[in-house]
Structures are given as C-alpha cells and as structure tokens.
CSV table of C-alpha atoms in Angstrom, one decimal:
chain,number,residue,atom,x,y,z
A,245,MET,CA,0.0,-0.1,0.2
A,246,ALA,CA,1.3,3.4,-0.9
A,247,ALA,CA,1.3,6.1,1.7
A,248,VAL,CA,-1.4,8.9,1.2
A,249,GLU,CA,-0.8,11.1,4.4
A,250,ASN,CA,1.0,13.7,2.3
A,251,GLU,CA,-1.4,14.3,-0.5
A,252,PRO,CA,-2.7,18.0,-1.0
A,253,PRO,CA,-6.0,18.5,0.0
A,254,ASN,CA,-7.1,20.0,-3.5
A,255,ALA,CA,-6.6,16.6,-5.3
A,256,VAL,CA,-10.4,16.8,-6.2
A,257,PRO,CA,-10.6,17.8,-9.8
A,258,VAL,CA,-11.9,21.5,-10.4
A,259,LEU,CA,-14.7,21.7,-13.1
A,260,VAL,CA,-13.1,25.1,-14.3
A,261,ASP,CA,-10.0,23.3,-14.8
A,262,PHE,CA,-11.4,20.7,-16.6
A,263,VAL,CA,-13.7,22.7,-18.9
A,264,SER,CA,-10.9,25.1,-19.8
A,265,THR,CA,-8.3,22.3,-20.9
A,266,VAL,CA,-10.5,19.6,-22.5
A,267,PRO,CA,-11.9,20.9,-25.9
A,268,GLN,CA,-15.7,21.7,-25.7
A,269,PRO,CA,-16.6,19.2,-28.4
A,270,LEU,CA,-15.2,16.5,-26.3
A,271,THR,CA,-16.8,17.7,-23.1
A,272,THR,CA,-20.4,17.8,-24.7
A,273,VAL,CA,-19.9,14.2,-26.0
A,274,LEU,CA,-18.8,12.8,-22.6
A,275,VAL,CA,-21.8,14.6,-21.0
A,276,GLN,CA,-24.4,13.5,-23.4
A,277,LEU,CA,-22.9,9.9,-23.5
A,278,ALA,CA,-22.7,9.7,-19.8
A,279,PRO,CA,-26.0,7.6,-19.1
A,280,HIS,CA,-25.0,5.2,-21.9
A,281,ILE,CA,-21.6,4.7,-20.8
A,282,ALA,CA,-22.8,3.9,-17.2
A,283,HIS,CA,-24.8,1.1,-18.9
A,284,VAL,CA,-22.1,-0.3,-20.8
A,285,ARG,CA,-19.8,-0.3,-17.8
A,286,SER,CA,-22.6,-2.3,-16.0
A,287,ALA,CA,-22.9,-4.9,-18.7
A,288,ALA,CA,-19.4,-5.0,-18.9
A,289,ALA,CA,-19.1,-5.8,-15.2
A,290,VAL,CA,-21.7,-8.6,-15.6
A,291,VAL,CA,-20.1,-10.2,-18.4
A,292,SER,CA,-16.7,-10.0,-16.7
A,293,TRP,CA,-18.0,-11.2,-13.5
A,294,GLN,CA,-17.0,-8.2,-11.7
A,295,SER,CA,-20.3,-6.8,-10.8
A,296,PRO,CA,-21.3,-6.2,-7.1
A,297,SER,CA,-23.3,-9.0,-7.1
A,298,ILE,CA,-22.5,-12.3,-8.6
A,299,TYR,CA,-26.2,-13.3,-9.2
A,300,ASN,CA,-26.1,-11.1,-12.2
A,301,SER,CA,-23.9,-13.1,-13.8
A,302,TRP,CA,-25.6,-16.2,-13.3
A,303,LEU,CA,-29.1,-14.6,-14.6
A,304,LEU,CA,-27.1,-13.6,-17.8
A,305,LEU,CA,-25.9,-17.3,-17.9
A,306,ALA,CA,-29.6,-18.6,-17.5
A,307,LEU,CA,-31.0,-15.9,-20.0
A,308,TRP,CA,-28.5,-17.2,-22.6
A,309,TRP,CA,-29.6,-21.0,-22.3
A,310,SER,CA,-33.3,-19.7,-22.3
A,311,LEU,CA,-32.5,-17.9,-25.7
A,312,CYS,CA,-30.9,-21.1,-27.0
A,313,LEU,CA,-33.4,-23.6,-26.1
A,314,PHE,CA,-36.7,-21.5,-26.6
A,315,SER,CA,-35.9,-19.3,-29.4
A,316,GLY,CA,-38.4,-21.1,-31.8
A,317,PHE,CA,-41.1,-20.5,-29.1
A,318,PHE,CA,-40.0,-16.7,-28.8
A,319,LEU,CA,-39.8,-16.0,-32.0
A,320,ARG,CA,-43.2,-17.6,-32.9
A,321,TYR,CA,-45.4,-16.2,-30.1
A,322,LEU,CA,-43.7,-13.7,-27.9
A,323,VAL,CA,-42.4,-11.4,-30.5
A,324,PRO,CA,-45.6,-9.4,-31.3
A,325,VAL,CA,-46.1,-9.4,-27.6
A,326,ALA,CA,-42.8,-7.9,-27.0
A,327,LEU,CA,-43.3,-5.3,-29.8
A,328,LEU,CA,-46.6,-4.0,-28.3
A,329,LEU,CA,-45.4,-3.7,-25.2
A,330,ALA,CA,-42.4,-1.6,-26.4
A,331,VAL,CA,-44.8,0.9,-28.3
A,332,ALA,CA,-47.0,1.3,-25.3
A,333,ILE,CA,-44.0,2.1,-23.1
A,334,ILE,CA,-42.7,4.9,-25.7
A,335,SER,CA,-46.1,6.1,-26.3
A,336,ARG,CA,-46.7,6.6,-22.5
A,337,GLN,CA,-43.4,8.5,-22.1
A,338,SER,CA,-43.7,12.4,-21.2
A,339,THR,CA,-41.3,15.1,-22.3
A,340,PRO,CA,-38.0,14.2,-20.8
A,341,PRO,CA,-37.0,16.6,-17.8
A,342,ARG,CA,-34.6,19.3,-18.2
A,343,PRO,CA,-31.2,17.8,-17.4
A,344,ALA,CA,-29.4,18.8,-14.4
A,345,PRO,CA,-26.1,20.9,-14.5
A,346,VAL,CA,-23.1,19.3,-14.5
A,347,THR,CA,-20.8,19.0,-11.4
A,348,GLU,CA,-17.4,17.7,-10.4
A,349,GLN,CA,-18.9,14.3,-9.3
A,350,HIS,CA,-20.5,14.1,-12.5
A,351,ILE,CA,-17.5,14.3,-14.7
A,352,GLN,CA,-15.7,12.3,-12.2
A,353,ASN,CA,-18.1,9.4,-12.6
A,354,VAL,CA,-17.7,9.3,-16.4
A,355,ILE,CA,-14.0,9.2,-16.3
A,356,ASN,CA,-14.1,6.4,-13.6
A,357,ASN,CA,-16.6,4.5,-16.0
A,358,LEU,CA,-14.5,4.6,-19.0
A,359,THR,CA,-11.4,3.9,-17.0
A,360,THR,CA,-13.5,0.8,-15.8
A,361,ILE,CA,-14.6,-0.3,-19.2
A,362,HIS,CA,-11.1,-0.2,-20.1
A,363,SER,CA,-9.8,-2.4,-17.7
A,364,LEU,CA,-12.7,-5.0,-18.2
A,365,LEU,CA,-11.8,-5.6,-21.8
A,366,PRO,CA,-10.4,-9.2,-22.5
A,367,PRO,CA,-6.7,-9.3,-23.5
A,368,TYR,CA,-6.2,-8.8,-27.3
A,369,PRO,CA,-5.6,-12.4,-28.7
A,370,SER,CA,-2.4,-13.1,-30.5
A,371,LEU,CA,-2.4,-13.2,-33.9
A,372,HIS,CA,0.4,-15.2,-34.5
A,373,PRO,CA,-0.4,-19.0,-34.8
A,374,PRO,CA,2.4,-21.5,-33.7
A,375,ASP,CA,5.1,-22.6,-36.3
A,376,SER,CA,3.6,-26.1,-36.7
A,377,PHE,CA,0.3,-24.4,-38.0
A,378,LYS,CA,2.0,-22.5,-40.5
A,379,THR,CA,2.3,-25.1,-43.4
A,380,PRO,CA,-0.6,-25.9,-45.7
A,381,GLN,CA,-0.1,-29.7,-45.2
A,382,THR,CA,-0.8,-29.2,-41.5
A,383,ILE,CA,-3.5,-26.9,-41.9
A,384,LEU,CA,-5.5,-29.6,-44.1
A,385,ARG,CA,-4.7,-32.7,-42.2
A,386,SER,CA,-6.1,-30.9,-38.8
A,387,THR,CA,-9.3,-30.1,-40.9
A,388,ALA,CA,-9.7,-33.2,-42.5
A,389,ILE,CA,-9.3,-35.0,-39.0
A,390,LEU,CA,-11.5,-32.7,-37.0
A,391,TYR,CA,-14.2,-32.5,-39.6
A,392,ILE,CA,-15.7,-36.2,-39.1
A,393,PRO,CA,-16.0,-35.4,-35.3
A,394,TYR,CA,-17.9,-32.1,-36.0
A,395,LEU,CA,-20.3,-34.0,-38.2
A,396,CYS,CA,-20.9,-36.6,-35.6
A,397,ALA,CA,-21.2,-33.8,-32.9
A,398,THR,CA,-24.0,-31.9,-35.0
A,399,HIS,CA,-25.9,-35.2,-35.9
A,400,PHE,CA,-26.5,-36.6,-32.5
A,401,ILE,CA,-26.4,-33.2,-30.6
A,402,PRO,CA,-29.0,-30.5,-31.3
A,403,LEU,CA,-27.2,-27.4,-32.8
A,404,ARG,CA,-28.9,-25.1,-30.2
A,405,ILE,CA,-27.3,-27.2,-27.5
A,406,LEU,CA,-23.8,-26.8,-29.1
A,407,VAL,CA,-24.4,-23.1,-29.6
A,408,ALA,CA,-25.6,-22.8,-25.9
A,409,VAL,CA,-22.4,-24.9,-24.5
A,410,LEU,CA,-20.2,-22.3,-26.7
A,411,GLY,CA,-21.6,-19.3,-25.4
A,412,THR,CA,-21.3,-20.8,-21.9
A,413,ILE,CA,-17.7,-21.0,-22.4
A,414,LEU,CA,-17.3,-17.5,-23.7
A,415,LEU,CA,-19.5,-16.0,-20.9
A,416,THR,CA,-17.7,-17.7,-18.1
A,417,TYR,CA,-14.2,-17.4,-19.3
A,418,ARG,CA,-13.5,-14.2,-17.3
A,419,ALA,CA,-15.2,-15.9,-14.1
A,420,SER,CA,-12.8,-16.6,-11.1
A,421,TRP,CA,-14.1,-19.9,-10.4
A,422,ALA,CA,-13.4,-20.7,-14.4
A,423,SER,CA,-9.9,-19.2,-14.2
A,424,THR,CA,-9.2,-21.3,-11.3
A,425,ILE,CA,-10.3,-24.5,-12.9
A,426,ARG,CA,-8.3,-24.1,-15.9
A,427,THR,CA,-5.1,-23.1,-13.8
A,428,ASN,CA,-5.3,-26.3,-11.8
A,429,LEU,CA,-6.1,-28.2,-15.1
A,430,TRP,CA,-2.8,-26.8,-16.7
A,431,ARG,CA,-0.7,-27.5,-13.7
A,432,SER,CA,-1.3,-31.2,-14.1
A,433,ALA,CA,1.4,-32.8,-15.9
A,434,TRP,CA,-0.9,-35.9,-17.2
A,435,PHE,CA,-3.1,-33.0,-18.7
A,436,ARG,CA,-0.7,-31.2,-20.6
A,437,TRP,CA,0.9,-34.4,-21.8
A,438,SER,CA,-2.6,-35.4,-23.2
A,439,VAL,CA,-3.0,-32.0,-24.9
A,440,TYR,CA,0.4,-32.2,-26.6
A,441,HIS,CA,0.3,-35.9,-27.7
A,442,ALA,CA,-3.4,-35.3,-29.1
A,443,TRP,CA,-2.3,-32.3,-31.0
A,444,SER,CA,0.7,-34.1,-32.2
A,445,ARG,CA,-1.4,-36.9,-33.6
A,446,ILE,CA,-4.0,-34.4,-35.4
A,447,SER,CA,-1.3,-32.0,-36.7
A,448,GLY,CA,1.2,-34.7,-37.6
A,449,VAL,CA,4.1,-32.7,-36.1
A,450,SER,CA,6.3,-34.5,-33.8
A,451,LEU,CA,7.0,-33.2,-30.3
A,452,PRO,CA,10.5,-31.7,-29.6
A,453,PRO,CA,12.7,-33.6,-27.1
A,454,PRO,CA,11.9,-32.9,-23.7
A,455,ARG,CA,14.3,-30.7,-21.9
A,456,LEU,CA,15.5,-30.2,-18.1
A,457,SER,CA,16.4,-27.3,-16.9
A,458,LEU,CA,17.5,-26.5,-13.1
A,459,GLN,CA,17.6,-22.9,-13.7
A,460,PRO,CA,15.3,-20.7,-12.2
A,461,THR,CA,12.6,-19.3,-14.2
A,462,SER,CA,12.8,-15.3,-14.6
A,463,ILE,CA,9.5,-13.3,-14.0
A,464,THR,CA,9.3,-10.1,-16.1
A,465,PRO,CA,7.1,-7.6,-14.7
A,466,THR,CA,3.9,-6.7,-16.8
A,467,PRO,CA,4.7,-3.5,-18.7
A,468,ALA,CA,2.5,-0.2,-17.8
A,469,ASN,CA,0.1,1.2,-20.4
A,470,SER,CA,2.0,3.3,-22.7
A,471,VAL,CA,1.0,5.8,-25.7
A,472,ARG,CA,3.2,7.4,-28.0
A,473,PHE,CA,2.5,11.1,-29.3
A,474,LEU,CA,4.1,13.1,-32.0
A,475,PHE,CA,4.4,16.8,-31.4
A,476,THR,CA,4.8,18.9,-34.3
A,477,ILE,CA,5.7,22.8,-33.7
A,478,PHE,CA,5.4,25.1,-37.0
A,479,GLU,CA,8.6,27.4,-37.5
A,480,ASN,CA,7.4,30.6,-39.4
A,481,GLN,CA,9.3,32.9,-41.2
A,482,ARG,CA,9.1,36.2,-43.3
A,483,TRP,CA,11.5,37.8,-45.6
A,484,TRP,CA,12.3,41.5,-45.3
A,485,MET,CA,14.5,43.7,-47.5
A,486,GLY,CA,17.8,43.9,-45.7
A,487,LEU,CA,17.0,41.7,-43.2
A,488,ASP,CA,16.5,38.5,-44.9
A,489,TRP,CA,14.6,35.6,-43.4
A,490,THR,CA,13.8,36.5,-39.8
A,491,ALA,CA,11.1,35.5,-37.2
A,492,ALA,CA,9.7,39.2,-37.2
A,493,LEU,CA,6.2,38.8,-38.6
A,494,LEU,CA,3.2,41.0,-39.0
A,495,PRO,CA,1.0,41.8,-36.0
A,496,GLY,CA,-2.0,40.1,-37.6
A,497,GLU,CA,-0.2,37.0,-38.8
A,498,ARG,CA,0.2,33.6,-37.3
A,499,PRO,CA,3.2,33.6,-34.5
A,500,SER,CA,6.6,32.7,-35.3
A,501,TRP,CA,6.1,29.4,-33.4
A,502,CYS,CA,2.8,27.7,-33.5
A,503,SER,CA,0.9,24.3,-33.6
A,504,ALA,CA,-1.1,23.4,-36.6
A,505,ALA,CA,-4.2,25.2,-35.6
A,506,GLN,CA,-1.9,28.4,-35.6
A,507,HIS,CA,-2.2,28.6,-31.7
A,508,ALA,CA,1.3,30.0,-30.3
A,509,VAL,CA,3.5,27.5,-28.5
A,510,SER,CA,7.1,27.7,-27.2
A,511,PRO,CA,9.9,27.1,-29.6
A,512,PRO,CA,11.7,23.8,-29.5
A,513,THR,CA,14.4,24.9,-27.0
A,514,ALA,CA,11.6,25.6,-24.5
A,515,PHE,CA,9.2,23.2,-25.2
A,516,SER,CA,8.2,21.2,-22.2
A,517,LEU,CA,6.2,17.9,-21.9
A,518,PRO,CA,3.0,17.8,-19.6
A,519,GLY,CA,3.7,17.2,-16.1
A,520,ASP,CA,3.0,14.0,-14.3
A,521,THR,CA,-0.7,13.6,-13.6
A,522,VAL,CA,-2.0,11.4,-10.5
A,523,ALA,CA,-5.6,10.4,-10.9
A,524,PHE,CA,-7.3,8.5,-7.8
A,525,LEU,CA,-10.4,6.2,-8.7
A,526,SER,CA,-12.7,4.3,-7.3
A,527,ASP,CA,-12.3,0.4,-7.7
A,528,GLY,CA,-15.7,-0.2,-7.0
A,529,LYS,CA,-15.2,-2.2,-3.8
A,530,GLY,CA,-15.0,0.9,-1.5
A,531,GLY,CA,-10.9,1.4,-2.1
A,532,ARG,CA,-8.9,3.6,-4.6
A,533,ILE,CA,-6.6,3.2,-7.7
A,534,LYS,CA,-4.0,5.4,-8.2
A,535,ARG,CA,-3.0,6.0,-11.8
A,536,THR,CA,0.2,7.7,-12.4
A,537,ALA,CA,0.9,9.3,-16.0
A,538,ILE,CA,4.6,9.7,-16.6
A,539,TRP,CA,5.6,11.7,-19.8
A,540,LYS,CA,9.2,11.4,-21.4
A,541,TRP,CA,11.1,11.9,-24.6
A,542,GLU,CA,11.4,8.9,-26.7
A,543,GLU,CA,13.6,10.8,-29.1
A,544,ALA,CA,16.8,12.7,-28.2
A,545,GLU,CA,16.5,15.5,-30.5
A,546,TRP,CA,13.9,17.1,-32.6
A,547,ARG,CA,13.5,16.5,-36.3
A,548,VAL,CA,12.2,18.4,-39.2
A,549,LEU,CA,10.0,17.0,-42.0
A,550,VAL,CA,11.6,16.8,-45.1
A,551,LYS,CA,9.6,15.7,-48.7
A,552,LYS,CA,11.4,15.5,-51.6
A,553,ASP,CA,9.8,15.9,-55.2
A,554,GLY,CA,8.1,12.8,-55.8
A,555,GLY,CA,9.5,10.9,-52.9
A,556,GLY,CA,8.0,10.2,-49.3
A,557,ILE,CA,8.2,12.3,-46.2
A,558,ASN,CA,11.5,11.9,-44.0
A,559,ARG,CA,12.3,13.1,-40.7
A,560,VAL,CA,15.7,14.6,-40.4
A,561,GLU,CA,17.6,15.9,-37.6
A,562,LYS,CA,18.8,19.6,-37.9
A,563,PRO,CA,20.3,22.0,-35.6
A,564,LEU,CA,17.8,24.0,-33.3
A,565,PRO,CA,17.3,27.5,-34.7
A,566,ARG,CA,18.7,30.3,-32.6
A,567,GLU,CA,16.2,33.2,-31.4
A,568,ASP,CA,18.2,36.3,-33.2
A,569,THR,CA,16.5,39.5,-32.9
A,570,PRO,CA,17.5,42.2,-35.7
A,571,SER,CA,19.2,45.5,-34.2
A,572,GLY,CA,17.6,48.7,-34.5
A,573,SER,CA,20.1,50.0,-37.1
A,574,ARG,CA,19.5,47.1,-39.3
A,575,LEU,CA,15.6,47.6,-38.9
A,576,LEU,CA,16.0,51.4,-39.9
A,577,LYS,CA,18.2,50.5,-43.0
A,578,ALA,CA,15.5,47.9,-44.0
A,579,ALA,CA,12.7,50.4,-43.7
A,580,ALA,CA,14.8,53.2,-45.6
A,581,LYS,CA,15.2,50.3,-48.6
A,582,MET,CA,11.5,49.6,-48.3
A,583,LYS,CA,10.8,53.4,-48.9
A,584,GLU,CA,12.6,53.4,-52.3
A,585,VAL,CA,10.4,50.5,-53.5
A,586,PRO,CA,7.0,51.4,-54.9
A,587,ILE,CA,4.2,50.0,-53.0
A,588,SER,CA,2.4,46.9,-55.0
A,589,ASP,CA,0.3,44.0,-53.9
A,590,ASP,CA,3.1,41.5,-54.0
A,591,LEU,CA,5.1,43.3,-51.0
A,592,PRO,CA,4.5,42.4,-47.6
A,593,SER,CA,1.3,44.1,-46.2
A,594,GLU,CA,-0.5,44.2,-42.9
A,595,ASP,CA,-3.4,42.2,-44.1
A,596,HIS,CA,-4.4,39.4,-41.8
A,597,ASP,CA,-3.0,36.0,-42.3
A,598,SER,CA,-5.6,34.4,-45.0
A,599,GLY,CA,-3.6,31.0,-44.7
A,600,ASP,CA,-6.2,28.9,-42.6
A,601,SER,CA,-4.2,25.6,-42.6
A,602,TYR,CA,-1.0,24.5,-43.7
A,603,GLY,CA,-2.2,22.1,-46.1
A,604,GLU,CA,-1.3,18.1,-46.2
A,605,ASP,CA,2.5,17.1,-46.7
A,606,PRO,CA,3.7,19.8,-49.3
A,607,GLU,CA,7.0,19.5,-51.1
A,608,THR,CA,10.0,21.0,-49.1
A,609,ASP,CA,13.4,21.9,-49.6
A,610,PRO,CA,16.6,20.1,-48.3
A,611,ASP,CA,16.2,22.2,-44.8
A,612,GLY,CA,12.3,21.5,-44.8
A,613,TRP,CA,10.9,24.7,-45.7
A,614,VAL,CA,7.7,25.5,-47.7
A,615,TYR,CA,7.6,28.8,-49.4
A,616,GLY,CA,4.8,30.8,-49.8
A,617,ASP,CA,3.6,34.3,-51.2
A,618,ASN,CA,2.9,37.2,-49.1
A,619,LYS,CA,-0.7,35.6,-47.8
A,620,TRP,CA,1.1,32.0,-47.1
A,621,GLU,CA,-0.5,31.0,-50.2
A,622,ALA,CA,0.9,29.4,-53.5
A,623,ARG,CA,3.1,27.1,-51.3
A,624,SER,CA,6.0,25.0,-53.0
A,625,GLY,CA,9.5,23.6,-52.1
A,626,LYS,CA,11.4,26.4,-54.0
A,627,GLY,CA,12.2,30.0,-52.9
A,628,GLY,CA,12.4,32.9,-55.4
A,629,MET,CA,10.9,35.9,-56.9
A,630,GLY,CA,7.2,36.4,-55.1
A,631,LYS,CA,8.0,34.3,-52.1
A,632,TYR,CA,7.9,36.2,-48.9
A,633,THR,CA,6.9,33.8,-46.3
A,634,ARG,CA,8.1,30.3,-45.4
A,635,TYR,CA,7.7,27.6,-42.7
A,636,ARG,CA,9.0,24.1,-41.7
A,637,ARG,CA,7.8,21.6,-39.2
A,638,TRP,CA,9.8,20.5,-36.2
A,639,THR,CA,8.5,16.9,-34.9
A,640,ARG,CA,9.5,15.0,-31.8
A,641,VAL,CA,8.1,11.5,-30.4
A,642,ALA,CA,7.2,11.2,-26.9
A,643,VAL,CA,5.7,8.6,-24.7
A,644,VAL,CA,3.1,8.7,-21.7
A,645,SER,CA,3.5,5.6,-19.2
A,646,GLU,CA,0.6,4.9,-16.9
A,647,LEU,CA,1.4,3.2,-13.3
A,648,VAL,CA,-1.7,1.6,-11.8
A,649,GLU,CA,-1.5,0.7,-8.1
A,650,VAL,CA,-3.9,0.2,-5.1
A,651,VAL,CA,-3.9,2.6,-2.3
A,652,GLU,CA,-5.8,3.4,0.8
A,653,PRO,CA,-9.5,4.7,0.6
A,654,GLY,CA,-9.6,8.5,0.4
A,655,GLU,CA,-10.7,11.4,-1.7
A,656,LEU,CA,-11.0,10.9,-5.4
A,657,GLY,CA,-9.7,13.4,-8.2
A,658,VAL,CA,-6.9,14.6,-10.4
A,659,GLN,CA,-3.6,15.7,-9.2
A,660,ARG,CA,-1.5,17.6,-11.8
A,661,GLY,CA,2.3,18.1,-11.3
A,662,ARG,CA,4.7,20.7,-12.8
A,663,SER,CA,5.6,20.5,-16.1
A,664,SER,CA,9.7,20.7,-16.5
A,665,THR,CA,10.9,23.1,-18.9
A,666,LEU,CA,14.1,23.8,-20.2
A,667,PRO,CA,16.1,26.8,-19.1
A,668,MET,CA,16.3,29.7,-21.8
A,669,GLU,CA,16.0,33.4,-22.0
A,670,SER,CA,12.8,35.0,-21.8
A,671,SER,CA,11.3,36.4,-25.1
A,672,ALA,CA,7.8,37.1,-26.7
A,673,THR,CA,7.6,33.6,-27.6
A,674,ASP,CA,8.5,31.9,-24.4
A,675,ILE,CA,5.0,31.2,-23.4
A,676,PRO,CA,4.0,28.2,-21.5
A,677,LEU,CA,2.0,25.6,-23.5
A,678,HIS,CA,-0.7,24.9,-21.2
A,679,ASP,CA,-1.7,28.7,-21.1
A,680,LEU,CA,-2.0,28.9,-24.9
A,681,HIS,CA,-4.0,25.7,-26.2
A,682,ASP,CA,-7.3,27.6,-26.4
A,683,ARG,CA,-6.0,31.1,-27.4
A,684,LYS,CA,-4.9,32.7,-30.4
A,685,ALA,CA,-1.5,34.3,-30.6
A,686,THR,CA,-3.0,37.9,-31.1
A,687,ALA,CA,-4.6,37.5,-27.9
A,688,ALA,CA,-2.0,35.7,-26.1
A,689,GLU,CA,1.3,37.7,-26.9
A,690,PRO,CA,1.5,41.3,-27.2
A,691,ASP,CA,3.4,43.2,-29.8
A,692,SER,CA,7.2,42.9,-29.4
A,693,PRO,CA,9.3,46.1,-30.0
A,694,LEU,CA,10.4,44.8,-33.5
A,695,ARG,CA,6.9,44.3,-34.6
A,696,LEU,CA,5.9,47.8,-33.3
A,697,ARG,CA,9.0,49.2,-35.4
A,698,LEU,CA,8.1,47.3,-38.4
A,699,LYS,CA,4.3,48.3,-38.0
A,700,SER,CA,5.3,52.1,-37.9
A,701,ALA,CA,8.0,51.9,-40.5
A,702,LEU,CA,5.4,50.2,-42.8
A,703,THR,CA,2.7,53.0,-42.1
A,704,LYS,CA,5.2,55.7,-43.0
A,705,THR,CA,6.2,54.2,-46.2
A,706,SER,CA,2.5,53.5,-47.4
A,707,LEU,CA,1.7,57.3,-46.6
A,708,GLY,CA,4.2,58.4,-49.0
A,709,PRO,CA,8.0,58.1,-50.5
A,710,ASN,CA,9.0,61.7,-50.1
A,711,LEU,CA,7.9,62.0,-46.2
A,712,PRO,CA,11.3,61.9,-44.1
A,713,LEU,CA,12.0,59.0,-41.7
A,714,SER,CA,11.9,59.8,-38.4
C-alpha cells in the first residue's frame, strides 16, 4: 500500500480546470454519453463477473440458455407481444425533464466508468499462430481429421445445445472459478501431456525432445500502459528587405512558433512536456486505484519533416534555430530601402493572415522549408521571386506511461504535477504551452518592440515616398 498521508487537500478535480483544458466538443460528448457509458460499464461488469452481485452473471447465463433452448417458441409467439409492449411504453413517456447541471462528481463518474470499461476489456488475442500450424499440409490434415467428429457432434447433439455450450464457455471465461479450474488443469503434467500428444497426432508434427532445466525462471514484470505522441511545432518566417529571412512577422499574422491550428507555442528549445498526472479513481469495492501518468521523450532531438519531389516524407535531424532579433540599425536600414520601392500588391502588407491551414504534406527544400507568397499561399518547395513567407515543421516523439497501483481509501480526483521546462532566456514567444492551447496568438502575446518598429516603418512608407523617416 502506498502512503497517502502527504497528499494535498486539493486533489479533487476543479470543474473550471476541466472545461478550460478539455476541448468543448469532447466535453459535450462525454456529458451526453454519460448515461450510456454507465450502462455499458454495468454490462461489462456482468459479463466479466466483476459485478457487485455475482447473481447478475448467473442470471445472464440462465438467460443465454433460455434464448438458445426456447428461441423458436419466443420468435413464434412472443415477438408481437414484445413489440406491443415496447410501443406502449414509448407512447406513455412524457417530455424528458430538463437535464441537471454538470458537476465535478458527474465528470468524475464518467472518467471512472471509462477507466473501468477499459480495464474490463479482454486481452487482445495474439494473431501469430504456432510454427507447426503455418504449413498448408498441417492445416489440411487437421481440418480433415476434425471434420468427422464435428459432423458426428452436430448429428447426435442438437445445434442449439452446441451453441449454448459454446456461449457458456465464452460467458464464463472471465469468471474467477473458471480461471481457477483452467489453472489447476494446466498445472497437471498428465493433462499437458495429453494435450500435447493429441495435437501431435492431429497435426502430424512431432513433439520436441524433453529438456530439463534447473535454472530458475525469470519473472518479467508486466509493462505499464503506454501511448506514443508525435508533437509538431511550426516555425514561421517572413522575408524582409535588408534583413533576409527572420521570425519578425506582421502583428495580424500567425506567431513565429505555433501549432497546426496556429496557436502560439514555445519553440523547441523551450518546449516542455506535460507534468506528471496522478488520478485517484474508485475500484468499485470501497478502495482507490492510483493511476500515475509519466511523460518522457522517446527521441533525443527534434527532427524536421523533409519531403523531396516525388518521394516520401522523412524526419531529418537539424540544428535548432537560434532566436536572433535584428538590431535597431538594421531595422531602420531595411525600412529606408523599403521607401525606395513602390508599394505593390506583391510586397508584404498588414493584411490578416489568410492561410487558414498548412495543407497536407507539401514538398519542401532540403532544410524542410515550404515557401509561400505574401498571404502564405501558393506553397512550394522552392524560394525565389514572389516568395515572402516560409515555414517548416519540427517533430519529436514522446511517450506517456501509466502506472497503476492500489492505495488506501480517500478522496477521489486528479492531481497535476509541474511540467519541466528547459532553461532559456525569456522572449515574446516563450509562453507556457498549457496557457496557450485555447487562445490565439493575437490575444496571447503583446506586440514585441521589433513588430512595433516594423509596423511604424510600414505605415510611414505607405503614406508617401517623400516623407522624412523619423
């Protein structure tokens, strides 16, 4: 048992934190499907023999035998009666009452039900047959030998009895008493000897010679549940005369570092994984289950997506870019050069970013850059005339592992840890990731001094070429 005396008193989840971090469509689906999720959990508990009352599982088994033995009588005489009763019940139902407001306990129950359903799912069966069953001769021999007993069984035993027996084996497979019977049978050397020799006779594959080993068997612990995530950060740049390609973008554009939805994120050098999360859930028996989610990087470095002409997408390691800010003198020289060029539609303007998305797998140059026009459109993997914007995608794979343990009874809820951020000098783009998932960059970060100077220079240039530059 893990000690729980030092747990913070605010372990119960706060409703405002949940609705502010989880997307609204997902929250709506969870709330609307909560009654159905509860019914599915109850059904899964009954089928898995994990219901609070074991009699529910025995009643399900009796219902299965009733359906198999009396299916003909039911379909012939009781189907019309069942349909009339269903129509009568539906017609008598009044207008459903107004649903009650969602509370923290309601959200906790939904999460607990989903976790229980996931734990009650049967293990995924292995799709790799034994080596002795991969040859066509073995398959044909086994099918030919087993076909005769199958015909005899279906001839002397009614088919509904065979279906009922097969369903009984499936319904009772997760029962504790059935698991005990299987374990005790397989521990018997005589039973294992009979199974191996029977399979050898049917398949025609000889048994391997017996080997005696006095070495102790190593016990490998069961790995915890883990999920791999691919994080993608978009690096955006704009071309300025006299400055070349820089991260200085217009105030109304996407941020210099953002996600696929153009939400501002931290650059790769300051990007941090979510903190460890500890969830205390009910085990349905008065106790608690502690589920700890631990994040870590699977890859050592960030990689850039590179797609060559007519080829596939490769993830190539590149050196991380440095956050260089142009000096004031370079900015003034660039603004003076822009005065000498007549304003046209092809030059950078202060129009709002019209590129709503990044598209799907465009071609890139060898460094992963995708070039576009002034409005982030007409994307291609080659720069040149008319290309004023570009972006590339930085990716890195992370793994979240979940550790499950039983703890003492107490409060239920979620406890979030702190995310570890790499040290870096503060800048306009160094904004924590968890504060920017649901905010646009225009509302999340103020205009930097560089952007204010560019905005002022562009405004003075658009007024006329003969105005003096202050």
